Short mmCIF file of C-alpha atoms (C1' of nucleotides) in Angstrom, two decimals:
data_model
loop_
_atom_site.label_atom_id
_atom_site.label_comp_id
_atom_site.label_asym_id
_atom_site.label_seq_id
_atom_site.Cartn_x
_atom_site.Cartn_y
_atom_site.Cartn_z
CA MET K 1280 79.98 110.77 124.11
CA ILE K 1281 80.21 110.11 120.38
CA ARG K 1282 81.34 106.65 119.32
CA PHE K 1283 83.12 106.01 116.07
CA ARG K 1284 82.44 103.35 113.50
CA VAL K 1285 85.01 102.41 110.89
CA ASP K 1286 84.12 100.58 107.71
CA TRP K 1287 87.23 98.73 106.58
CA ARG K 1288 85.77 97.50 103.29
CA SER K 1289 84.98 100.95 101.93
CA GLY K 1290 88.57 101.82 101.05
CA VAL K 1291 88.17 105.24 102.67
CA PRO K 1292 91.03 105.96 105.08
CA PRO K 1293 89.85 105.50 108.70
CA TYR K 1294 91.15 108.92 109.73
CA GLN K 1295 88.86 110.49 107.13
CA GLN K 1296 85.92 108.43 108.34
CA ILE K 1297 86.43 109.60 111.92
CA ALA K 1298 86.69 113.26 110.95
CA GLN K 1299 83.62 113.00 108.79
CA GLN K 1300 81.60 111.38 111.56
CA VAL K 1301 82.42 114.30 113.81
CA ARG K 1302 81.38 116.80 111.14
CA GLN K 1303 78.13 114.96 110.58
CA ALA K 1304 77.40 114.82 114.31
CA LEU K 1305 77.87 118.58 114.41
CA ARG K 1306 75.54 119.10 111.47
CA MET K 1307 72.91 116.84 113.05
CA GLY K 1308 73.19 118.53 116.41
CA VAL K 1309 74.37 115.37 118.14
CA LEU K 1310 77.51 117.28 119.07
CA ASP K 1311 77.51 120.94 120.04
CA VAL K 1312 79.99 123.65 120.93
CA GLY K 1313 81.75 122.84 124.19
CA ASP K 1314 81.20 119.11 123.98
CA GLN K 1315 84.15 116.83 124.52
CA LEU K 1316 85.36 114.28 122.00
CA PRO K 1317 86.56 110.91 123.24
CA SER K 1318 90.24 110.97 124.17
CA VAL K 1319 92.73 109.47 121.78
CA ARG K 1320 93.37 106.58 124.16
CA GLU K 1321 89.66 105.90 124.55
CA VAL K 1322 89.26 105.47 120.83
CA VAL K 1323 92.30 103.22 120.74
CA ALA K 1324 90.92 101.17 123.63
CA ALA K 1325 87.68 100.75 121.71
CA ALA K 1326 89.89 98.91 119.23
CA VAL K 1327 88.89 101.20 116.43
CA VAL K 1328 92.29 102.32 115.20
CA ASN K 1329 95.80 103.33 116.20
CA ALA K 1330 96.57 106.47 118.19
CA ASN K 1331 98.28 108.15 115.27
CA THR K 1332 95.24 107.62 113.11
CA VAL K 1333 92.94 109.27 115.66
CA LEU K 1334 95.44 112.09 116.05
CA LYS K 1335 95.44 112.66 112.32
CA ALA K 1336 91.65 112.92 112.27
CA TYR K 1337 91.59 115.34 115.21
CA ARG K 1338 94.32 117.45 113.64
CA ASP K 1339 92.29 117.79 110.46
CA LEU K 1340 89.28 118.93 112.46
CA GLU K 1341 91.46 121.38 114.36
CA ARG K 1342 92.82 122.83 111.13
CA GLU K 1343 89.23 123.43 110.06
CA GLY K 1344 88.58 125.25 113.32
CA LEU K 1345 85.88 122.81 114.39
CA VAL K 1346 87.60 121.47 117.48
CA GLU K 1347 90.30 122.54 119.90
CA ALA K 1348 92.82 120.25 121.61
CA ARG K 1349 93.95 121.08 125.14
CA ALA K 1350 96.83 119.03 126.48
CA GLY K 1351 95.89 117.39 129.74
CA GLN K 1352 92.19 118.01 129.29
CA GLY K 1353 90.97 116.66 126.01
CA THR K 1354 89.60 117.72 122.66
CA PHE K 1355 86.53 119.96 122.60
CA VAL K 1356 84.13 121.25 119.99
CA ARG K 1357 84.92 124.85 119.16
CA ALA K 1358 82.48 125.75 116.39
CA ARG K 1359 79.77 124.47 114.14
CA PRO K 1360 80.51 123.84 110.46
CA PRO K 1361 78.85 126.22 107.99
CA GLY K 1362 75.45 125.14 106.72
CA PRO K 1363 71.85 124.88 107.77
CA PRO K 1364 70.90 124.28 111.44
CA PRO K 1365 70.35 120.75 112.83
CA GLY K 1366 66.59 121.01 112.48
CA THR K 1367 66.89 121.16 108.72
CA HIS K 1368 68.93 117.99 108.68
CA SER K 1369 66.41 116.21 110.87
CA ARG K 1370 63.54 117.14 108.59
CA LEU K 1371 65.41 116.09 105.46
CA GLY K 1372 66.62 112.96 107.22
CA ARG K 1373 63.07 111.80 107.86
CA ALA K 1374 62.13 112.30 104.21
CA LEU K 1375 65.22 110.42 103.13
CA ALA K 1376 64.49 107.56 105.53
CA SER K 1377 61.08 107.23 103.92
CA TRP K 1378 62.66 106.97 100.49
CA VAL K 1379 65.21 104.43 101.73
CA ARG K 1380 62.39 102.23 103.01
CA GLN K 1381 60.85 102.23 99.53
CA ALA K 1382 64.16 101.46 97.90
CA ARG K 1383 64.81 98.55 100.22
CA ALA K 1384 61.30 97.24 99.75
CA ALA K 1385 61.97 97.28 96.00
CA GLY K 1386 64.97 95.05 96.53
CA LEU K 1387 67.86 97.50 96.45
CA ASP K 1388 70.77 96.76 98.74
CA ASP K 1389 72.95 99.39 100.36
CA GLU K 1390 75.51 99.41 97.58
CA ALA K 1391 72.84 99.97 94.96
CA ILE K 1392 71.34 102.78 97.04
CA GLU K 1393 74.66 104.53 97.51
CA SER K 1394 75.47 104.19 93.82
CA LEU K 1395 72.11 105.64 92.92
CA LEU K 1396 72.77 108.67 95.08
CA ARG K 1397 76.20 109.14 93.56
CA VAL K 1398 74.70 109.11 90.07
CA THR K 1399 71.99 111.51 91.13
CA LEU K 1400 74.46 113.96 92.63
CA GLN K 1401 76.59 114.00 89.49
CA ALA K 1402 73.72 113.97 87.03
CA PRO K 1403 73.10 117.69 86.54
CA ALA K 1404 76.80 118.47 86.16
CA GLU K 1405 77.56 116.28 83.15
CA GLU K 1406 76.49 112.94 81.75
CA ASP K 1407 78.33 110.74 84.21
CA ILE K 1408 77.87 107.26 82.90
CA ALA K 1409 77.46 106.39 79.25
CA MET Z 1458 80.13 103.19 75.18
CA ILE Z 1459 80.37 103.76 78.90
CA ARG Z 1460 82.85 106.38 80.06
CA PHE Z 1461 84.50 106.22 83.45
CA ARG Z 1462 84.86 108.97 85.98
CA VAL Z 1463 87.38 108.75 88.81
CA ASP Z 1464 87.16 110.87 91.94
CA TRP Z 1465 90.67 111.18 93.30
CA ARG Z 1466 89.68 112.99 96.47
CA SER Z 1467 87.33 110.30 97.72
CA GLY Z 1468 90.05 107.93 98.91
CA VAL Z 1469 88.32 105.02 97.21
CA PRO Z 1470 90.75 103.05 95.02
CA PRO Z 1471 90.19 103.89 91.32
CA TYR Z 1472 89.90 100.22 90.36
CA GLN Z 1473 86.98 99.89 92.76
CA GLN Z 1474 85.36 103.01 91.34
CA ILE Z 1475 85.56 101.64 87.80
CA ALA Z 1476 84.10 98.27 88.76
CA GLN Z 1477 81.30 99.93 90.69
CA GLN Z 1478 80.43 102.20 87.77
CA VAL Z 1479 80.02 99.16 85.57
CA ARG Z 1480 77.81 97.45 88.14
CA GLN Z 1481 75.66 100.56 88.47
CA ALA Z 1482 75.35 100.91 84.68
CA LEU Z 1483 74.11 97.33 84.59
CA ARG Z 1484 71.58 97.98 87.33
CA MET Z 1485 70.36 101.13 85.59
CA GLY Z 1486 70.10 99.40 82.23
CA VAL Z 1487 72.68 101.68 80.63
CA LEU Z 1488 74.71 98.54 79.94
CA ASP Z 1489 73.16 95.24 78.96
CA VAL Z 1490 74.22 91.69 78.22
CA GLY Z 1491 76.40 91.54 75.10
CA ASP Z 1492 77.53 95.15 75.29
CA GLN Z 1493 81.22 95.85 75.00
CA LEU Z 1494 83.24 97.67 77.62
CA PRO Z 1495 85.89 100.13 76.52
CA SER Z 1496 89.21 98.43 75.85
CA VAL Z 1497 91.92 98.73 78.43
CA ARG Z 1498 93.94 100.96 76.14
CA GLU Z 1499 90.96 103.22 75.48
CA VAL Z 1500 90.52 103.86 79.16
CA VAL Z 1501 94.23 104.54 79.48
CA ALA Z 1502 94.10 106.94 76.52
CA ALA Z 1503 91.24 108.79 78.21
CA ALA Z 1504 93.87 109.52 80.85
CA VAL Z 1505 91.76 107.98 83.55
CA VAL Z 1506 94.24 105.51 85.02
CA ASN Z 1507 96.98 103.03 84.26
CA ALA Z 1508 96.44 99.82 82.30
CA ASN Z 1509 97.05 97.65 85.34
CA THR Z 1510 94.38 99.53 87.27
CA VAL Z 1511 91.79 98.97 84.56
CA LEU Z 1512 92.82 95.35 84.33
CA LYS Z 1513 92.29 94.91 88.04
CA ALA Z 1514 88.79 96.35 87.82
CA TYR Z 1515 87.86 94.15 84.86
CA ARG Z 1516 89.27 91.09 86.58
CA ASP Z 1517 87.09 91.76 89.61
CA LEU Z 1518 84.03 92.00 87.39
CA GLU Z 1519 85.02 88.80 85.63
CA ARG Z 1520 85.39 87.00 88.95
CA GLU Z 1521 81.82 88.06 89.74
CA GLY Z 1522 80.67 86.63 86.43
CA LEU Z 1523 79.40 89.98 85.17
CA VAL Z 1524 81.76 90.35 82.23
CA GLU Z 1525 83.88 88.14 80.00
CA ALA Z 1526 87.24 89.03 78.50
CA ARG Z 1527 88.13 87.69 75.05
CA ALA Z 1528 91.70 88.23 73.92
CA GLY Z 1529 91.80 90.05 70.61
CA GLN Z 1530 88.19 91.12 70.81
CA GLY Z 1531 87.49 92.96 74.02
CA THR Z 1532 85.56 92.70 77.26
CA PHE Z 1533 81.84 92.05 77.07
CA VAL Z 1534 78.92 92.03 79.48
CA ARG Z 1535 77.98 88.49 80.35
CA ALA Z 1536 75.20 88.83 82.90
CA ARG Z 1537 73.18 91.25 84.95
CA PRO Z 1538 73.86 91.56 88.69
CA PRO Z 1539 71.11 90.23 90.98
CA GLY Z 1540 68.48 92.73 91.95
CA PRO Z 1541 65.42 94.53 90.63
CA PRO Z 1542 65.14 95.43 86.91
CA PRO Z 1543 66.34 98.79 85.54
CA GLY Z 1544 62.86 100.28 85.55
CA THR Z 1545 62.75 100.07 89.32
CA HIS Z 1546 65.98 102.00 89.57
CA SER Z 1547 64.71 104.68 87.20
CA ARG Z 1548 61.56 105.17 89.22
CA LEU Z 1549 63.43 105.35 92.52
CA GLY Z 1550 66.05 107.58 90.91
CA ARG Z 1551 63.46 110.19 90.01
CA ALA Z 1552 62.11 110.25 93.55
CA LEU Z 1553 65.61 110.56 94.91
CA ALA Z 1554 66.43 113.41 92.52
CA SER Z 1555 63.42 115.26 93.85
CA TRP Z 1556 64.66 114.84 97.41
CA VAL Z 1557 68.17 115.95 96.43
CA ARG Z 1558 66.75 119.16 94.98
CA GLN Z 1559 65.08 119.90 98.32
CA ALA Z 1560 68.23 119.16 100.25
CA ARG Z 1561 70.31 121.42 98.04
CA ALA Z 1562 67.72 124.17 98.26
CA ALA Z 1563 67.99 123.90 102.03
CA GLY Z 1564 71.70 124.55 101.82
CA LEU Z 1565 73.18 121.07 102.07
CA ASP Z 1566 76.30 120.41 100.04
CA ASP Z 1567 77.18 117.04 98.53
CA GLU Z 1568 79.23 115.93 101.51
CA ALA Z 1569 76.38 116.67 103.90
CA ILE Z 1570 73.98 114.78 101.65
CA GLU Z 1571 76.20 111.74 101.42
CA SER Z 1572 76.76 111.73 105.16
CA LEU Z 1573 73.04 111.95 105.76
CA LEU Z 1574 72.46 108.90 103.60
CA ARG Z 1575 75.19 106.99 105.39
CA VAL Z 1576 73.58 107.75 108.73
CA THR Z 1577 70.18 106.79 107.41
CA LEU Z 1578 71.40 103.47 106.07
CA GLN Z 1579 73.03 102.55 109.37
CA ALA Z 1580 70.29 103.92 111.58
CA PRO Z 1581 68.02 100.88 111.91
CA ALA Z 1582 70.93 98.52 112.52
CA GLU Z 1583 72.42 100.19 115.57
CA GLU Z 1584 72.91 103.65 116.93
CA ASP Z 1585 75.76 104.73 114.70
CA ILE Z 1586 76.72 108.13 116.02
CA ALA Z 1587 76.44 109.14 119.67
"C1'" DC M 1276 104.98 116.51 145.15
"C1'" DA M 1277 102.95 112.32 143.07
"C1'" DT M 1278 99.66 110.35 140.20
"C1'" DA M 1279 96.77 109.92 136.40
"C1'" DC M 1280 94.86 111.71 133.04
"C1'" DT M 1281 95.35 114.43 128.55
"C1'" DG M 1282 97.61 115.61 123.63
"C1'" DT M 1283 101.84 115.03 120.94
"C1'" DC M 1284 105.88 113.26 118.61
"C1'" DT M 1285 109.44 109.81 117.03
"C1'" DT M 1286 111.11 105.66 114.84
"C1'" DA M 1287 110.60 101.71 112.16
"C1'" DG M 1288 108.22 98.67 109.35
"C1'" DC M 1289 104.40 96.82 106.56
"C1'" DA M 1290 100.64 96.68 103.15
"C1'" DG M 1291 97.86 98.41 99.46
"C1'" DC M 1292 97.58 100.79 95.34
"C1'" DC M 1293 99.30 103.34 91.42
"C1'" DT M 1294 102.72 104.33 87.86
"C1'" DA M 1295 105.92 103.37 83.94
"C1'" DA M 1296 107.57 100.80 80.06
"C1'" DG M 1297 107.89 96.96 77.78
"C1'" DA M 1298 106.86 92.30 76.06
"C1'" DC M 1299 103.91 88.31 74.83
"C1'" DA M 1300 99.72 86.02 72.96
"C1'" DG M 1301 95.10 85.65 70.75
"C1'" DT M 1302 91.84 87.44 67.03
"C1'" DG M 1303 90.26 89.27 62.76
"C1'" DG M 1304 90.59 91.68 58.46
"C1'" DA M 1305 93.23 93.46 54.25
"C1'" DT L 1205 101.17 86.78 55.72
"C1'" DC L 1206 101.02 91.18 57.76
"C1'" DC L 1207 98.95 94.47 60.53
"C1'" DA L 1208 96.13 96.33 64.01
"C1'" DC L 1209 93.58 95.57 67.41
"C1'" DT L 1210 92.53 92.98 71.80
"C1'" DG L 1211 93.73 91.05 76.85
"C1'" DT L 1212 97.63 89.83 79.84
"C1'" DC L 1213 101.88 89.71 82.43
"C1'" DT L 1214 106.44 91.34 84.19
"C1'" DT L 1215 109.67 94.42 86.52
"C1'" DA L 1216 110.78 98.24 89.27
"C1'" DG L 1217 109.69 102.01 91.89
"C1'" DG L 1218 107.08 105.33 94.74
"C1'" DC L 1219 103.47 107.21 97.52
"C1'" DT L 1220 99.99 107.01 101.12
"C1'" DG L 1221 98.19 105.25 105.16
"C1'" DC L 1222 98.21 102.11 109.11
"C1'" DT L 1223 100.60 99.81 112.88
"C1'" DA L 1224 103.70 99.25 116.94
"C1'" DA L 1225 106.04 100.86 121.00
"C1'" DG L 1226 107.87 104.18 123.41
"C1'" DA L 1227 108.81 108.80 125.22
"C1'" DC L 1228 107.79 113.68 126.39
"C1'" DA L 1229 104.91 117.58 127.94
"C1'" DG L 1230 100.82 119.91 129.81
"C1'" DT L 1231 96.90 119.77 133.33
"C1'" DA L 1232 94.18 118.58 137.26
"C1'" DT L 1233 93.64 116.29 141.65
"C1'" DG L 1234 94.79 114.34 146.04
#
DNA sequence: CATACTGTCTTAGCAGCCTAAGACAGTGGA
DNA sequence: TCCACTGTCTTAGGCTGCTAAGACAGTATG
């Protein structure tokens, strides 16, 4: 059963973080069609967030067609998001992990690493900074 | 002169985005000690955000000792944030750009890429998903 | 039927952040 | 001195998101 992790310092709304963690688990193959998501009350009991917040995240995922809520039973994965299969993510993930090790060895902290990625992603579009 | 870019869909408060872009420019060497930041009114005129929002970002940077505000003159870079020199970031940035090209060629969009990094950064600490 | 799960909705309130417009103060040059 | 720039602060309002507690409905099981 997937377990959620909320970063309160990031400024990103918790309901968005939960939804995104589900999407990523689907892309990575950690979750698959038919799997059950933790019940709203389980997430609340884990002291992550309020019931309404979990509900909002699950509703977003339902609107995207990724999950399906059945009253009395739970919330289940209905489909996989568009994109490459899990194997592709695993392969790329290993390469990225190797790069992260280098970056950390060079003295970059997580914030510097994330900023570097953000710059890299925007780079080809336009000059982003300066 | 550095130019700011605000992503309104990210959920991250604009004042945090501005402050972070300055920090990253310092790490990358795009900004250096003595350089001037755009005036509050310039940023406002660029239709990025409100004056109070810019002020909040600059105040955060001042509290960190990175910049110094001088009434009547402007806001100037005072020091470089701790961490490796700009050259290190450039080198790592090129390697990362190469990886990003592979990921995009494999069909990953920006959200998938960012999620993959987030998972990778948390991975060694604890099992983050599942 | 009774119980214990499940998802769902309501109400009320609070906090953070952004906006708008204006006003004040310090600095430097004509 | 006057003007144009700079940072700074105030007031007032609004929007979004989170919290709390409770209540209702659907489903499965004994």
